[in-house]
Amino acid sequence: MADTRPAPRVGLFVTCLVDVYRPTVGFAAVKLLEDAGCTVEVPASQTCCGQPAFNAGDRATARDLARSTIAAFEGFDHVVVPSGSCAGQIRKHYPELLADDPAWAARAQHLSARTHELVSFLTDVLGVTDTGARYDGTITYHDSCSGLRELGVKEQPRRLLAKVEGLTLNELPGAEVCCGFGGTFCVKYPDISNRMVEAKTADIAGTKADTLLAGDMGCLLNMAGKLKREGSAVRVRHVAEVLAGVTDTPPIGEPIKSGRA
Amino acid sequence: MQPTTHAFPENARKALSDERLQKVLAIAPAGFVNRRKQAADRLPEFEALRDQGRDLKNHVLANLDTYLEAFEGKVTEQGGHVHWCRTDQEARDAILGICRKVGAKTVTKGKSMISEEIGINDHLEANGLTPIETDLGEYIIQLRREPPSHIIAPAFHLSKADVEGTFRQAHTDLPADRVLDEPKVLIAEARQVLRRKFQQADVGITGANIMVAETGSTVIVTNEGNGDLTQILPRVHVVIATIDKVVPTLEDAALVLRLLARSATGQEASAYTTFSTGPRRPGDLDGPEEFHVVLLDNGRSALLGTEFQDVLRCIRCGACMNHCPVYGAVGGHAYGWVYPGPIGSVMQPALLGVKEAGHLPNASTFCGRCEAVCPMRIPLPKMMRHWREKEFEQNLQPAAMSRGLALWGWFARRPALYHAATKMAARALGMLGRGKGRFARLPLAQGWTRHRDMPAPEGRTFQQMWAEKKAAEKKGTR
Ligand code: SF4
């Protein structure tokens, strides 16, 4: 019997890094969501979830941005984010940020309850078990901190990756250890950040994987930047690109060959 | 100890280029991490115990005055004395006063972070007394005149070879050609030297992992047994502890002990757990003639009722630093004072002020591993963020960073302008970077490009491409 329920209406929160650095991830997310039967919309009034301000101790700006994000995403069945860190900000921190604001507390709770990190949304909410993609290569996977520890994203990407044809997963030792990005941390304390990402790229090299995947652009830019500086041939991609089979864009930090810009 | 916390970035750089230290840091924390995990996995109710631990301490903190007075009552009832001290100075004076009264010359000491916090050794020395650390790690760093680098393993930063060198320099009365190549031999030598000192001591100072209100007992845990000798052999036993260490009952103490050993060393219980209740009673075979508890506040009560109250649940197990990637990179001394790691990044601003210790809560990626393992479920990253808020309010963040963030915040509040600006930035960076796919150097981003390349953006923003796609679809369906 055909499913007669209306398609879930999903608002995509693009995140600032995907928006500016890697639109491919946004389109991969849209494809994954549409393939799973969702209608996807992208409110133009979204900017940033406000995490940089929140973590810099600037609560006023963080609250402002939380309010405008809440307003931008009112009315969707779900809000989906291709980042554990930004999803965590909305899910875990918006309610706390606006708890004492009578006009917004309930709206923050409401958005929090409907917001999901992309991969866990596919598996846990939509019940997707196979995205039908193919990727010829050996990958390793880094668990980004917020997704892992704030949202419990751990098995979900691995379950979907296991179904990707041609793909082998070599687990990364210390996959749960921070890569050293940490937002402004990496520029405020560059030497410490460097020691952390160095340890990470050494572990990545040890896996013999040809591709590194993760679910957060910040960590990906950090690890890709270090791998490229070290002259590594490891290709770096957001997990959504591989799951959606959208791999015609060069890996992160590799030259753009086609004349798309 | 004069804090050097304000110089954290320089301290960190020094630590990062110290090859000897880096070798130690490359292996040591992993041992703690694995043992804690095994211990936690072996105990099915471990997570439930953590909840109970959190609830217990929350209850205590809400009724702190009641339990402290009950504790004092029981100590006094048993012939002991409680000295209430508001500041480190008062605590130093109280301890020196006790020592003077009994004419003490030599003082043995069990491991105690509070004694580090109040700098008691220097104070006693300056007043003509000889303090002797009896915990092996503390003894080693005392010989080296170094502060501890870890709250449960004070000599964490040292290798076996470092210790050997220290002993050879200090124990000159022993044969120079003796073999000192194994930890076992080193420990035996320390024992032999310390044994003599235990006999000479007039006063023994220990910390307290727990104070029990219903019995007036103080509790210490050690793996060397040095604490027992410190508090049993001298005539006078002085316990130095902060007010947050009290629990209502022995039952509660057992809960803390179960969490503490597993989180700290992965043991089910420490080798020695010692309860001290008052001075020696008639008929007792041993024990001190006098029992004193120096009960210190030093800024703790000021945290009650604030966003930092939860940090007072800490049982000083060290798990947060063992799991911290920043501690793992720079070690404990870089933190510049008594408490390193995530707990230090929350406590030091409270004890030293944000001006001195402001770097610490900023030097975190908020990776959350500390909170994930803290037996008392202290939301350490959240508290570091609260310190950042204090710094922001006082305008203490680096100016360039604040200006950058303020500008970004201004744009982010104005979606149309924001999208126009990001579109331009993506286009410019995309065009400049497309040849290589990355930048080896970027103006305004040296912090990033000093150590890594900056991947180039694709060239157009998602919002821009999405709008074009939607416009094209609209046209197509018309
Ligand atoms: S903050 Fe938690 S993990 Fe760190 S020392 Fe205290 S109790 Fe242990």
XYZ file of C-alpha atoms and ligand atoms in Angstrom:
747
model
C 0.000 0.000 0.000
C 1.337 3.394 -0.895
C 2.259 5.685 1.966
C -0.385 8.373 1.972
C 1.136 10.502 4.716
C 2.171 13.922 3.441
C 5.911 14.315 2.887
C 7.595 15.766 5.969
C 8.442 19.426 5.466
C 12.053 19.921 6.345
C 13.833 23.228 6.812
C 17.533 22.955 6.028
C 19.815 24.930 8.309
C 22.785 25.206 5.989
C 25.366 26.411 8.564
C 27.735 29.260 7.747
C 30.717 27.080 6.898
C 28.799 24.897 4.442
C 27.212 27.996 2.952
C 30.510 29.729 2.290
C 32.984 26.890 1.921
C 31.219 23.898 0.612
C 27.765 24.275 -0.953
C 28.214 20.702 -2.195
C 27.447 19.488 1.325
C 24.210 21.462 1.294
C 23.142 19.912 -1.995
C 24.154 16.453 -0.785
C 21.972 17.001 2.281
C 19.064 18.110 0.127
C 19.441 15.021 -2.055
C 19.559 12.672 0.929
C 16.463 14.288 2.424
C 14.503 14.327 -0.839
C 15.443 10.727 -1.608
C 14.072 9.845 1.803
C 10.756 11.474 0.895
C 11.059 14.921 2.438
C 10.190 18.277 0.973
C 13.149 20.547 1.623
C 13.081 24.306 1.999
C 15.916 26.680 2.754
C 14.788 29.857 4.521
C 16.765 32.802 3.148
C 16.574 34.635 6.467
C 18.949 32.197 8.198
C 22.532 33.228 8.870
C 24.481 31.614 11.691
C 23.321 29.670 14.749
C 25.314 32.055 16.933
C 27.719 29.542 18.413
C 30.852 31.679 17.851
C 29.304 34.466 19.921
C 27.984 32.047 22.533
C 31.399 30.475 23.000
C 33.094 33.871 23.104
C 30.966 34.793 26.105
C 28.820 37.234 24.119
C 25.428 36.097 25.304
C 23.570 39.096 23.905
C 24.602 38.386 20.326
C 24.069 34.663 20.852
C 20.538 35.323 22.076
C 19.783 37.640 19.165
C 20.926 35.059 16.656
C 19.035 32.323 18.459
C 15.846 34.375 18.219
C 16.251 35.069 14.523
C 17.067 31.423 13.803
C 13.984 30.340 15.726
C 11.864 32.799 13.748
C 13.341 31.647 10.440
C 12.486 28.007 11.126
C 9.036 28.247 12.620
C 6.462 26.040 10.942
C 8.634 23.193 9.680
C 8.042 19.617 10.753
C 11.770 19.204 11.216
C 14.892 21.296 10.990
C 17.928 19.444 9.721
C 21.563 20.509 10.030
C 24.595 18.972 8.302
C 26.687 19.610 11.426
C 26.618 18.151 14.925
C 28.037 21.319 16.353
C 25.384 23.717 15.011
C 22.615 21.184 15.648
C 23.913 20.882 19.205
C 23.819 24.642 19.603
C 20.136 24.714 18.635
C 19.113 21.576 20.482
C 21.098 21.927 23.696
C 21.922 25.578 24.089
C 18.993 27.584 22.685
C 16.613 26.475 25.436
C 19.208 27.386 28.063
C 20.041 30.718 26.412
C 16.410 31.817 26.262
C 15.109 30.107 29.393
C 14.480 33.427 31.148
C 12.851 35.101 28.153
C 9.106 34.518 28.488
C 8.411 35.432 24.866
C 10.963 32.960 23.512
C 11.533 30.123 25.985
C 8.750 27.933 24.631
C 9.672 28.670 21.024
C 13.281 27.711 21.766
C 12.107 24.429 23.307
C 9.901 23.768 20.325
C 12.707 24.302 17.818
C 15.104 22.273 19.939
C 12.773 19.289 19.883
C 12.409 19.413 16.093
C 16.067 19.959 15.211
C 18.336 17.120 14.146
C 21.807 16.487 12.872
C 21.508 15.251 9.273
C 22.753 11.654 9.492
C 20.993 10.845 12.741
C 17.812 12.357 11.306
C 18.010 10.009 8.326
C 18.501 6.916 10.472
C 16.715 7.663 13.739
C 13.745 9.675 12.519
C 13.209 8.577 8.926
C 14.458 5.014 9.383
C 16.738 5.128 6.343
C 18.974 2.052 6.242
C 20.632 2.409 2.845
C 21.200 5.548 0.797
C 21.986 3.548 -2.358
C 25.343 5.234 -2.911
C 28.597 3.881 -4.263
C 32.100 4.986 -3.279
C 35.212 3.153 -4.311
C 37.699 3.621 -1.559
C 38.831 2.931 1.967
C 37.582 5.542 4.358
C 38.152 6.389 7.975
C 35.729 8.364 10.111
C 36.339 11.051 12.755
C 33.612 11.595 15.337
C 33.203 15.315 15.813
C 32.904 16.217 19.467
C 29.538 17.979 19.627
C 27.749 15.441 17.457
C 29.198 12.615 19.493
C 28.900 13.921 23.027
C 25.991 16.365 22.807
C 23.814 14.423 20.384
C 25.003 10.815 20.561
C 25.902 10.554 16.876
C 28.204 7.543 16.683
C 26.713 4.426 15.116
C 24.381 6.208 12.691
C 26.954 7.271 10.071
C 28.732 3.925 10.369
C 25.511 2.020 9.750
C 24.805 3.978 6.560
C 28.421 3.893 5.389
C 28.428 0.098 5.782
C 25.758 -0.027 3.051
C 27.673 2.108 0.561
C 28.842 -0.130 -2.245
C 32.585 -0.359 -2.793
C 33.390 1.337 0.502
C 35.592 -0.120 3.240
C 35.755 1.503 6.669
C 39.007 1.373 8.625
C 38.259 2.629 12.121
C 40.325 5.565 13.303
C 42.082 4.996 16.650
C 41.162 7.862 18.931
C 38.225 8.752 16.674
C 36.529 10.328 19.704
C 39.430 12.629 20.538
C 39.058 16.259 19.492
C 40.883 17.282 16.289
C 41.885 20.633 17.795
C 39.544 22.894 15.826
C 37.329 24.336 18.546
C 36.174 27.434 16.651
C 38.246 30.441 17.650
C 40.410 28.141 19.806
C 42.468 27.145 16.764
C 43.515 30.724 16.077
C 43.757 31.832 19.700
C 45.983 28.929 20.707
C 47.471 27.865 17.363
C 50.347 25.864 18.816
C 48.192 23.727 21.063
C 45.658 23.276 18.287
C 48.478 22.226 16.006
C 49.686 19.555 18.427
C 46.149 18.165 18.561
C 45.609 18.082 14.809
C 49.087 16.631 14.312
C 48.185 13.720 16.536
C 44.990 13.330 14.536
C 46.663 13.285 11.111
C 49.204 10.740 12.411
C 46.313 8.494 13.461
C 44.637 9.044 10.086
C 47.806 8.045 8.253
C 47.981 4.934 10.417
C 44.619 3.692 9.162
C 45.876 3.491 5.558
C 42.544 4.950 4.456
C 42.496 7.005 1.256
C 39.558 9.118 2.403
C 38.706 10.867 5.658
C 35.060 11.582 6.458
C 33.398 13.512 9.249
C 30.124 15.308 9.803
C 31.285 18.830 10.656
C 32.839 21.384 8.319
C 34.970 23.025 11.028
C 36.783 19.806 11.874
C 37.026 18.904 8.184
C 38.666 22.223 7.259
C 41.090 21.817 10.151
C 42.063 18.241 9.352
C 42.145 18.830 5.589
C 44.290 21.921 6.075
C 46.784 19.959 8.153
C 46.801 16.922 5.848
C 47.424 19.152 2.823
C 50.168 21.071 4.625
C 51.817 17.731 5.370
C 51.519 16.743 1.707
C 49.128 13.890 2.434
C 47.156 12.385 -0.448
C 44.199 11.526 1.805
C 40.970 12.929 0.366
C 38.716 14.750 2.808
C 34.951 14.919 2.441
C 31.838 15.543 4.483
C 30.069 12.257 5.168
C 26.929 13.560 3.416
C 28.782 13.782 0.093
C 29.637 10.087 0.156
C 26.231 9.002 1.449
C 24.504 11.019 -1.286
C 26.940 9.887 -3.962
C 27.721 13.546 -4.710
C 31.457 13.321 -5.242
C 32.037 15.249 -8.453
C 33.317 18.288 -6.501
C 37.029 17.912 -5.668
C 37.750 16.879 -2.069
C 38.191 19.634 0.534
C 41.430 21.536 -0.089
C 41.984 20.092 -3.585
C 42.135 22.272 -6.710
C 38.927 22.961 -8.577
C 39.348 21.624 -12.090
C 36.031 22.365 -13.746
C 35.015 25.952 -14.536
C 32.125 26.036 -12.119
C 33.000 29.141 -10.184
C 53.392 29.763 44.824
C 53.398 32.778 42.537
C 50.968 31.990 39.704
C 52.154 32.247 36.101
C 48.694 31.536 34.744
C 48.553 34.870 32.891
C 51.482 33.604 30.787
C 49.642 30.466 29.696
C 50.403 30.838 25.942
C 54.134 31.165 26.626
C 54.040 28.372 29.206
C 52.266 26.215 26.637
C 54.778 26.982 23.917
C 57.599 26.039 26.248
C 55.876 22.792 27.138
C 55.240 21.957 23.493
C 58.901 22.335 22.629
C 60.067 20.345 25.682
C 60.807 16.997 24.080
C 61.310 15.204 27.365
C 57.904 16.306 28.593
C 56.246 15.518 25.277
C 57.545 11.946 25.481
C 55.921 11.532 28.886
C 52.662 13.096 27.718
C 52.544 10.863 24.665
C 52.002 7.773 26.831
C 51.020 8.592 30.387
C 47.429 9.886 30.040
C 46.400 6.910 27.896
C 47.123 4.553 30.786
C 44.729 6.445 33.054
C 42.094 6.615 30.320
C 42.157 2.875 29.653
C 42.124 1.880 33.310
C 39.220 4.184 34.088
C 37.246 2.811 31.165
C 37.822 -0.786 32.199
C 36.810 -0.020 35.771
C 33.671 1.798 34.632
C 32.741 -0.999 32.215
C 33.131 -3.619 34.937
C 30.567 -1.906 37.148
C 27.106 -2.006 35.580
C 25.723 0.645 37.928
C 28.588 3.077 37.374
C 26.469 5.603 35.472
C 23.775 5.408 38.133
C 26.414 5.990 40.798
C 27.469 9.132 38.991
C 23.905 10.416 39.180
C 23.815 9.606 42.874
C 27.139 11.339 43.410
C 25.882 14.462 41.699
C 22.638 14.447 43.698
C 24.468 13.818 46.960
C 26.773 16.768 46.513
C 23.971 19.021 45.331
C 22.126 18.180 48.517
C 25.215 18.888 50.617
C 25.835 22.217 48.914
C 22.245 23.253 49.544
C 22.691 22.457 53.254
C 26.356 23.136 53.696
C 26.111 25.088 56.939
C 24.121 22.319 58.622
C 26.561 19.585 57.707
C 29.657 21.592 58.538
C 28.302 22.427 61.981
C 27.315 18.820 62.540
C 30.818 17.784 61.537
C 32.381 20.295 63.891
C 30.135 19.120 66.719
C 31.259 15.512 66.269
C 34.939 16.408 66.015
C 34.754 18.446 69.218
C 32.761 15.769 70.993
C 35.627 13.405 70.342
C 38.241 15.743 71.691
C 39.374 17.208 68.379
C 39.500 20.850 67.303
C 38.068 22.547 64.245
C 39.696 25.759 63.019
C 37.463 27.746 60.674
C 39.567 29.678 58.186
C 38.266 32.126 55.645
C 41.460 32.657 53.688
C 44.689 30.891 52.848
C 46.479 33.269 55.199
C 44.242 32.276 58.102
C 44.858 28.610 57.336
C 48.615 29.090 57.237
C 48.492 30.940 60.538
C 46.329 28.267 62.126
C 48.682 25.480 61.093
C 51.795 27.358 62.138
C 50.108 28.161 65.456
C 49.442 24.485 66.133
C 53.024 23.591 65.238
C 54.459 26.322 67.447
C 52.297 25.357 70.392
C 53.741 21.872 70.459
C 57.246 23.076 69.663
C 57.400 21.182 66.398
C 60.534 21.129 64.264
C 59.761 18.531 61.656
C 56.402 18.147 59.979
C 55.513 15.203 57.746
C 52.866 15.677 55.100
C 50.526 13.427 53.221
C 49.471 14.491 49.735
C 47.053 17.414 49.827
C 46.133 19.824 47.077
C 44.853 22.304 49.633
C 48.271 22.457 51.225
C 49.572 23.390 47.763
C 46.813 25.952 47.394
C 47.769 27.684 50.644
C 51.512 27.199 50.097
C 52.013 25.719 53.542
C 55.468 24.265 52.887
C 57.018 27.611 52.058
C 55.318 29.179 55.050
C 56.575 26.527 57.476
C 60.053 26.695 56.034
C 60.133 30.453 56.288
C 59.288 30.025 59.962
C 62.071 27.599 60.683
C 60.204 24.296 60.401
C 61.065 21.417 58.085
C 58.116 20.055 56.115
C 58.640 16.655 54.537
C 56.400 15.293 51.837
C 55.781 11.589 52.272
C 53.807 10.769 49.142
C 56.368 9.486 46.654
C 55.361 11.886 43.894
C 55.190 14.847 46.259
C 58.521 13.854 47.777
C 60.128 13.838 44.318
C 58.815 17.249 43.347
C 59.676 18.651 46.746
C 63.273 17.581 46.154
C 63.120 19.242 42.742
C 61.380 22.333 44.143
C 58.654 22.006 41.542
C 54.897 22.361 41.863
C 52.714 19.319 41.123
C 51.657 18.867 37.513
C 48.635 16.672 38.201
C 46.220 16.574 41.112
C 46.586 12.869 41.868
C 50.001 12.226 40.311
C 52.128 15.212 41.269
C 55.220 13.968 39.410
C 53.194 13.096 36.315
C 55.542 15.149 34.135
C 58.621 13.161 35.065
C 60.124 10.035 33.585
C 61.833 7.265 35.533
C 65.203 8.665 34.455
C 64.280 12.098 35.830
C 63.471 10.548 39.202
C 66.701 8.587 39.230
C 68.670 11.781 38.613
C 66.814 13.587 41.390
C 67.470 10.817 43.913
C 71.146 10.635 43.066
C 71.458 14.352 43.652
C 69.497 14.356 46.902
C 70.470 11.134 48.641
C 74.194 11.766 48.749
C 74.698 9.596 51.817
C 73.878 6.471 49.778
C 76.522 4.706 47.654
C 76.988 6.516 44.341
C 77.319 3.272 42.380
C 73.973 1.826 43.472
C 71.656 0.597 40.723
C 68.448 2.652 40.428
C 66.960 1.462 37.186
C 63.553 0.168 38.229
C 60.515 1.864 39.748
C 60.574 -0.779 42.491
C 64.104 0.142 43.482
C 63.301 3.851 43.421
C 60.313 3.330 45.675
C 62.368 1.227 48.086
C 64.976 3.943 48.313
C 62.377 6.621 48.993
C 60.834 4.388 51.677
C 64.156 3.905 53.362
C 64.893 7.624 53.443
C 61.382 8.597 54.522
C 61.145 6.002 57.277
C 63.731 7.913 59.277
C 61.844 11.156 58.852
C 58.536 9.679 59.969
C 60.160 8.913 63.329
C 61.360 12.495 63.753
C 58.104 14.256 62.955
C 56.223 16.118 65.670
C 53.241 17.025 63.519
C 51.662 15.181 60.605
C 49.567 17.092 58.101
C 47.190 15.321 55.745
C 44.421 16.424 53.460
C 40.976 14.879 53.443
C 39.187 13.367 50.500
C 35.998 13.336 52.538
C 34.707 14.634 55.872
C 31.827 12.693 57.430
C 29.336 14.824 59.336
C 27.652 12.029 61.294
C 30.900 10.755 62.821
C 33.288 13.689 62.604
C 35.712 11.515 60.640
C 38.077 12.625 57.936
C 38.990 10.184 55.178
C 42.090 9.878 53.052
C 42.870 7.444 50.265
C 46.412 6.588 49.228
C 48.194 3.788 47.476
C 51.398 4.007 49.442
C 50.286 3.918 53.047
C 52.303 7.052 53.687
C 49.215 8.881 54.850
C 48.717 6.470 57.722
C 52.252 6.875 58.976
C 51.898 10.630 58.624
C 48.865 10.777 60.835
C 49.588 8.003 63.321
C 53.252 8.434 64.253
C 53.488 12.142 65.183
C 51.942 13.494 68.342
C 49.689 15.856 66.478
C 47.557 15.236 63.398
C 46.405 18.250 61.406
C 43.856 17.776 58.641
C 43.601 20.558 56.088
C 40.439 20.452 53.995
C 38.019 22.773 52.244
C 34.387 23.079 53.206
C 33.100 21.332 50.066
C 34.489 17.985 51.198
C 31.792 17.217 53.779
C 29.169 14.481 53.268
C 26.377 13.553 55.678
C 26.959 9.870 56.404
C 29.416 6.980 56.164
C 27.138 5.530 53.509
C 27.634 8.693 51.449
C 31.376 8.485 51.966
C 31.268 4.966 50.510
C 29.533 6.301 47.397
C 32.220 8.945 46.904
C 34.952 6.353 47.448
C 33.486 4.013 44.815
C 33.422 6.831 42.279
C 36.774 8.272 43.249
C 39.036 5.241 42.896
C 37.524 4.118 39.609
C 37.628 7.580 38.068
C 41.113 8.360 39.305
C 43.175 5.227 38.768
C 40.714 2.604 37.587
C 41.024 0.787 40.900
C 37.984 -0.623 42.645
C 39.348 0.848 45.834
C 42.593 2.581 46.642
C 45.107 0.429 48.511
C 44.629 2.383 51.739
C 41.431 4.087 52.815
C 41.845 5.596 56.263
C 39.183 7.083 58.510
C 40.441 9.349 61.303
C 38.060 10.133 64.123
C 39.418 12.326 66.870
C 42.651 11.863 68.846
C 43.797 8.651 70.516
C 41.313 7.377 73.089
C 42.242 5.568 76.273
C 43.043 2.012 75.310
C 43.851 2.822 71.666
C 47.078 1.204 70.510
C 48.129 4.180 68.435
C 46.978 7.518 67.125
C 47.850 11.154 67.737
C 47.406 12.951 71.014
C 45.867 15.940 69.266
C 43.527 16.028 66.278
C 42.933 19.290 64.418
C 40.861 20.033 61.365
C 41.720 23.239 59.543
C 38.529 23.927 57.663
C 39.190 26.307 54.819
C 36.816 28.330 52.679
C 39.186 30.314 50.459
C 36.566 31.496 48.000
C 34.363 28.381 47.945
C 31.357 29.836 49.724
C 31.383 32.767 47.308
C 30.584 30.290 44.523
C 27.454 29.023 46.250
C 24.329 30.211 44.512
C 26.260 31.310 41.425
C 26.587 29.719 38.003
C 29.782 28.140 39.335
C 28.278 26.276 42.274
C 28.430 22.881 40.547
C 32.218 22.949 40.528
C 32.094 22.472 44.305
C 30.955 18.888 43.651
C 34.503 18.057 42.556
C 36.149 15.112 44.333
C 39.578 15.809 42.783
C 39.862 12.514 40.921
C 41.835 13.922 37.989
C 39.775 12.166 35.306
C 39.023 15.445 33.556
C 42.710 16.215 32.994
C 43.535 12.643 32.018
C 40.977 12.930 29.230
C 41.712 16.509 28.222
C 43.476 16.960 24.869
C 44.800 20.369 25.925
C 46.274 18.990 29.148
C 47.612 16.118 27.062
C 49.385 18.586 24.794
C 50.935 20.939 27.353
C 50.925 19.085 30.696
C 50.085 20.538 34.096
C 52.759 23.168 34.694
C 51.599 25.312 31.773
C 48.450 26.094 33.769
C 50.700 28.132 36.012
C 49.322 27.288 39.430
C 47.969 24.535 41.629
C 45.050 23.121 39.641
C 45.638 22.120 36.012
C 43.326 20.648 33.396
C 39.604 21.369 33.044
C 38.996 21.568 36.781
C 41.833 24.085 36.941
C 40.351 26.070 34.090
C 37.216 26.483 36.195
C 38.785 26.769 39.672
C 41.736 29.008 38.943
C 39.671 31.960 37.700
C 37.586 31.567 40.869
C 40.629 31.544 43.140
C 42.977 33.889 41.268
C 40.538 36.088 39.355
C 39.870 36.245 35.609
C 42.622 38.768 35.030
C 45.262 36.277 36.146
C 43.600 33.074 34.977
C 41.491 34.270 32.031
C 43.388 32.268 29.447
C 42.470 28.928 30.932
C 38.727 28.864 30.254
C 39.507 30.080 26.738
C 42.060 27.381 26.060
C 39.419 24.745 25.450
C 37.785 23.410 22.320
C 34.705 22.492 24.386
C 35.182 18.943 23.166
C 33.265 17.812 26.230
C 35.367 14.789 27.120
C 35.932 16.080 30.657
C 32.237 16.361 31.360
C 31.671 12.953 29.782
C 33.930 11.286 32.371
C 33.566 13.526 35.436
C 32.191 11.241 38.173
C 30.242 14.140 39.665
C 28.860 15.195 36.275
C 30.230 18.714 36.579
C 29.435 20.615 33.372
C 33.005 21.854 33.032
C 32.727 23.318 29.493
C 29.620 25.221 30.479
C 31.446 26.770 33.428
C 34.414 27.705 31.272
C 31.916 29.434 29.003
C 30.543 31.306 32.011
C 34.066 32.542 32.756
C 34.332 33.688 29.154
C 31.123 35.639 29.722
C 32.701 37.340 32.732
C 35.725 38.224 30.610
C 33.503 39.504 27.834
C 31.585 41.680 30.291
C 34.861 43.103 31.559
C 36.237 43.509 28.065
C 39.195 41.262 28.757
C 39.215 39.287 25.491
C 41.956 40.086 22.946
C 40.907 43.219 21.026
C 41.377 41.881 17.489
C 39.305 38.808 18.235
C 36.510 40.838 19.847
C 36.399 43.274 16.942
C 36.263 40.444 14.422
C 33.478 38.704 16.290
C 31.546 41.929 16.769
C 31.708 42.670 13.050
C 30.611 39.165 12.224
C 27.783 39.453 14.760
C 26.633 42.691 13.167
C 26.378 41.033 9.758
C 24.836 37.824 11.080
C 21.965 39.866 12.501
C 21.210 41.261 9.028
C 20.481 38.325 6.697
C 20.393 40.279 3.406
C 23.691 42.042 4.058
C 25.139 38.859 5.482
C 24.354 36.890 2.341
C 25.743 39.637 0.131
C 28.947 39.733 2.149
C 29.427 35.969 2.281
C 28.765 35.810 -1.449
C 31.583 38.282 -2.082
C 33.937 36.567 0.325
C 33.275 33.137 -1.129
C 33.746 34.465 -4.637
C 37.011 36.274 -3.895
C 38.521 33.426 -1.897
C 37.227 30.877 -4.364
C 38.796 32.642 -7.333
C 42.105 33.162 -5.555
C 42.258 29.647 -4.218
C 40.879 27.534 -7.029
C 44.243 26.876 -8.664
C 45.595 25.058 -5.650
C 42.390 24.395 -3.751
C 43.931 25.918 -0.651
C 46.004 28.748 0.770
C 49.360 28.336 2.444
C 49.108 31.882 3.765
C 46.199 34.238 4.245
C 46.222 37.759 5.640
C 44.291 37.957 8.936
C 44.476 34.191 9.331
C 48.065 33.588 10.379
C 46.873 31.791 13.482
C 45.440 29.217 11.119
C 48.008 29.168 8.348
C 51.061 29.039 10.593
C 50.500 25.314 10.951
C 48.032 24.298 8.270
C 46.647 25.274 4.884
C 43.310 26.979 4.523
C 41.116 25.050 2.103
C 39.616 27.340 -0.540
C 35.850 27.722 -0.753
C 34.084 26.442 -3.842
C 33.426 29.987 -5.039
C 29.701 30.457 -4.631
C 27.569 30.252 -1.524
C 24.943 27.610 -1.066
C 22.285 30.263 -0.573
C 23.210 31.866 -3.882
C 23.155 28.576 -5.783
C 19.933 27.506 -4.098
C 18.234 30.768 -5.065
C 19.364 30.323 -8.657
C 18.163 26.743 -8.704
C 14.751 27.723 -7.353
C 14.453 30.571 -9.875
C 15.306 28.209 -12.734
C 12.740 25.646 -11.518
C 10.090 28.357 -11.373
C 10.892 29.414 -14.918
C 10.801 25.778 -16.076
C 7.341 25.177 -14.666
C 5.900 28.385 -16.035
S 36.058 18.030 37.858
Fe 35.230 15.962 37.875
S 36.712 14.783 36.694
Fe 37.762 16.701 37.257
S 38.817 16.246 39.154
Fe 36.802 17.062 39.735
S 35.491 15.262 39.989
Fe 37.305 14.581 38.862
